[in-house]
Short mmCIF file of C-alpha atoms and ligand atoms in Angstrom, two decimals:
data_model
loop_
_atom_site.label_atom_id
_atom_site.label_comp_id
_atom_site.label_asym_id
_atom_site.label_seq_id
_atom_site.Cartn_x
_atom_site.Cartn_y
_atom_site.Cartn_z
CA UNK A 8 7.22 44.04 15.99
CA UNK A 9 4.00 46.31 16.60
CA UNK A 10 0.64 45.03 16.39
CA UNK A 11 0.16 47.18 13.29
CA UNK A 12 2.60 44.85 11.04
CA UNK A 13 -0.43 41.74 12.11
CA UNK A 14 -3.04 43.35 11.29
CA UNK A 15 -4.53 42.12 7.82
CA UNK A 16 -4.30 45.14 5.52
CA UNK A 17 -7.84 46.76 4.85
CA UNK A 18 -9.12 46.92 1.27
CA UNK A 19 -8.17 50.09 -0.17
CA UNK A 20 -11.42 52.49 -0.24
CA UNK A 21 -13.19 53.95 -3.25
CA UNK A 22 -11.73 57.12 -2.54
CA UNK A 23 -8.44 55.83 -1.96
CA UNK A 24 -8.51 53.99 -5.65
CA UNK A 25 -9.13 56.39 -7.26
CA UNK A 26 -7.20 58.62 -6.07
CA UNK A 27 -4.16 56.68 -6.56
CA UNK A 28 -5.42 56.01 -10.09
CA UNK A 29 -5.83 59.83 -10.69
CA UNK A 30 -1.83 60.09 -9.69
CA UNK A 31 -0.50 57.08 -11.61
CA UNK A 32 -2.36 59.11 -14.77
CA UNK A 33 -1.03 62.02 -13.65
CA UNK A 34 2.70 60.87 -13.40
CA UNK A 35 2.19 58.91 -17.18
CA UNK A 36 0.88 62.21 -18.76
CA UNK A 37 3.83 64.17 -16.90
CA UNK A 38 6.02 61.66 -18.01
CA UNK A 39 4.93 61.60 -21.42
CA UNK A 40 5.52 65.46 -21.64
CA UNK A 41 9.21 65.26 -21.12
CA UNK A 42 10.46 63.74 -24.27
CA UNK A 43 12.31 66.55 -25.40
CA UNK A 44 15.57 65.02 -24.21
CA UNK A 45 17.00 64.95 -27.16
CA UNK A 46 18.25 61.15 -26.66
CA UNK A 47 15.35 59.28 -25.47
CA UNK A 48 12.24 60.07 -28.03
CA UNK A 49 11.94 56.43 -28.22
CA UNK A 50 11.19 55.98 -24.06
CA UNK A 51 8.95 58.27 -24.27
CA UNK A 52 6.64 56.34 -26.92
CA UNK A 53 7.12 53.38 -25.61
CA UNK A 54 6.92 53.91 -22.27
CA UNK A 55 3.96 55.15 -21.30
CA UNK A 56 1.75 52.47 -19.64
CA UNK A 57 -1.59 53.34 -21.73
CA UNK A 58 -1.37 56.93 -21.27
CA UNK A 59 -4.22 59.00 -22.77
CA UNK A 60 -4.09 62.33 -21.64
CA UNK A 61 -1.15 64.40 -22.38
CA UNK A 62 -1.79 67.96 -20.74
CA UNK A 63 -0.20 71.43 -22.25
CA UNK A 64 -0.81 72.78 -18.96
CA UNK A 65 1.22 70.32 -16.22
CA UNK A 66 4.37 70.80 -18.71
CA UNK A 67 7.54 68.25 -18.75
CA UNK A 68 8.44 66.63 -16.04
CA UNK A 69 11.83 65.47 -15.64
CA UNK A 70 12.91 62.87 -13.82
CA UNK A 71 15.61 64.49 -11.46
CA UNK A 72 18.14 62.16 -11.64
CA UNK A 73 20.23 62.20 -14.98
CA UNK A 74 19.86 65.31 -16.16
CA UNK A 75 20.05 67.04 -12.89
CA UNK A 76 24.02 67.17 -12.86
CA UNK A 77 24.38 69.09 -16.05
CA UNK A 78 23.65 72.23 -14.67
CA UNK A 79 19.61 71.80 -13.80
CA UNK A 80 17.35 70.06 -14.69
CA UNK A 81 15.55 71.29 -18.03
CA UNK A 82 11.61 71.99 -17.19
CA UNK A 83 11.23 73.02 -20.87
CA UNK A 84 12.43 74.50 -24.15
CA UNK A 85 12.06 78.01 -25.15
CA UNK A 86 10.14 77.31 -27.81
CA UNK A 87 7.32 75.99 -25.21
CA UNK A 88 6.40 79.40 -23.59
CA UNK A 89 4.54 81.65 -25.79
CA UNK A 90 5.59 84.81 -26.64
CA UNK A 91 3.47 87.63 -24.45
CA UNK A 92 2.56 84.56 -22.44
CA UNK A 93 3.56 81.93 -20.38
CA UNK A 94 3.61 78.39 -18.98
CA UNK A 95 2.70 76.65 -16.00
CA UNK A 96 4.36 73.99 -14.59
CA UNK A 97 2.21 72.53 -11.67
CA UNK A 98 4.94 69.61 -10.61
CA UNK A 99 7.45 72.10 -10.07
CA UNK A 100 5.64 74.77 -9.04
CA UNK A 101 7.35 77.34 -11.14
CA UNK A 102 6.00 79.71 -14.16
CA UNK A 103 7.51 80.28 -16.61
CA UNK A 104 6.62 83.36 -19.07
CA UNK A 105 8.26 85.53 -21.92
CA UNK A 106 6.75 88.91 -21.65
CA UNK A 107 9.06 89.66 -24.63
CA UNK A 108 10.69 87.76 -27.38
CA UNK A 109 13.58 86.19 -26.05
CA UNK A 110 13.18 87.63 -22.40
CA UNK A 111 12.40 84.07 -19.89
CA UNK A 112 11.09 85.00 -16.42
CA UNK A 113 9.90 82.72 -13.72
CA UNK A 114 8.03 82.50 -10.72
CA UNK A 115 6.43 80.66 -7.90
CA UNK A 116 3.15 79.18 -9.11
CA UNK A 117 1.73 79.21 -5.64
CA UNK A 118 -0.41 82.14 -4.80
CA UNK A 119 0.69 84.54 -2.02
CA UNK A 120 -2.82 84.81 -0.79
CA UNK A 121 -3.51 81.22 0.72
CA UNK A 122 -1.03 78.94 -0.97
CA UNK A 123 -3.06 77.48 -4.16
CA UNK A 124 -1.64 77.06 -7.11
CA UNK A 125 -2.60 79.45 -10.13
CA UNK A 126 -3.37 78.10 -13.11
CA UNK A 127 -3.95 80.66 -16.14
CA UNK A 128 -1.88 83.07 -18.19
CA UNK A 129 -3.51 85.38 -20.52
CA UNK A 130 -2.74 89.19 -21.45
CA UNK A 131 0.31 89.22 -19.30
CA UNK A 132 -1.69 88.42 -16.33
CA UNK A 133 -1.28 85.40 -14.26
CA UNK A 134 -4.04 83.99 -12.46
CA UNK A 135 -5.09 82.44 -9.48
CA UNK A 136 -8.50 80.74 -9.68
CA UNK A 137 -9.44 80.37 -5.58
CA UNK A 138 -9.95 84.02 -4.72
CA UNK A 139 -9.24 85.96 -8.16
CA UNK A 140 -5.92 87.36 -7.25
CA UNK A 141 -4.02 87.96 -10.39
CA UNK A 142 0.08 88.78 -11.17
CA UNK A 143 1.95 90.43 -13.66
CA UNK A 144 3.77 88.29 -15.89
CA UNK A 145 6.51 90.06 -16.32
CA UNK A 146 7.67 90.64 -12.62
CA UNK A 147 5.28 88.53 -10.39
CA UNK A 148 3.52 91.57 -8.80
CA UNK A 149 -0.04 91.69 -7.58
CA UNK A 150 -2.07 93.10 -10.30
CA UNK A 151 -5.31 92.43 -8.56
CA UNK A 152 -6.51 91.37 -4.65
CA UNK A 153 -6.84 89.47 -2.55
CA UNK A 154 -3.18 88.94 -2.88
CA UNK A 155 -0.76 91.35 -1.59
CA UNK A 156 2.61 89.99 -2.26
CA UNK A 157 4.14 89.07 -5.64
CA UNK A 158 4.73 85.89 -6.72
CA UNK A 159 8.36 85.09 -5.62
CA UNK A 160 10.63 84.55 -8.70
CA UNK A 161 11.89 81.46 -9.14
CA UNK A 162 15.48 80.24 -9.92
CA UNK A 163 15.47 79.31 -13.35
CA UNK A 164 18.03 80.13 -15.93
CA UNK A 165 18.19 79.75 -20.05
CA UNK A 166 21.16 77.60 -21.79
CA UNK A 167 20.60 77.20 -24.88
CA UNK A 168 16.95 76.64 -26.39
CA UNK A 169 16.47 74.87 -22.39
CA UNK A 170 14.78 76.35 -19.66
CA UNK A 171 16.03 74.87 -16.81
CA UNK A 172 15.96 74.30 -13.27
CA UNK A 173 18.47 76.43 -11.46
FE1 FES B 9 -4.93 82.73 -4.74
FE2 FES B 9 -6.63 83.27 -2.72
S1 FES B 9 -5.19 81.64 -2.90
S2 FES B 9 -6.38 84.30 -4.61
#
């Protein structure tokens, strides 16, 4: 017994609310990404707790617990990454792109420079928006500074139509 489990409990600050309200809404709209399961559509309408902001840019989400021991854990379907593009998905740090049709590469999505997380894809060019560094889509390289390592690729493999994790 420490004198930490008497104390009363302070009331949560402002800061502290909302930032714990920012992560419940971010774990309903990643959960209410990842209904392409095949077998649980239904969960997925019903079980979001007022959700009301479904992103294209966090991606599916999957739980890693059923789904893991079939060979990974699916992050997406094909049909998700654009052509000539890509997709990022910030919960498990991974992009995903298809520089050309039918051809599934992925990488880290944390930039080599100082660790953030990049967040666009256009014109084969992934981008990180702290310093400006950007990386080629098709092999992670650094396209553009301040960077000067690629983006590690990440372990990711294609069965089917599913991207999954490896
Ligand atoms: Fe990405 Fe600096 S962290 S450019």
């Amino acid at each position: 017994m420490t004198s930490d489990s008497l104390r009363p409990v302070p009331a949560p600050s402002r800061r502290t609310a909302l930032a714990t309200v920012g992560a419940a809404g971010l774990a309903v709209a990643l959960t209410a990404c990842s209904s392409d399961k095949g077998s649980s559509d239904s969960a997925n309408s019903s079980g979001a707790n007022g959700n009301s902001g479904s992103t294209t840019t966090s991606g599916a989400s999957s739980p890693a617990t059923s789904q893991a021991d079939a060979g990974g854990t699916e992050i997406a379907k094909t049909s998700d990454i654009p052509e000539g593009g890509g997709k990022i998905f910030a919960s498990q740090g991974v992009v995903v792109t298809q520089p050309t049709a039918g051809t599934y590469k992925a990488f880290s999505s944390k930039c080599t420079h100082a660790g953030c997380a990049v967040t666009g894809i256009s014109n084969g060019v992934i981008s990180c928006p702290c310093h400006g560094s950007e990386f080629s889509a098709t092999d992670g390289s650094v396209k553009k500074g301040p960077a000067t390592q690629p983006l590690p690729a990440a372990s990711v493999k294609v069965d089917g139509d599913s991207i999954k994790l490896a």
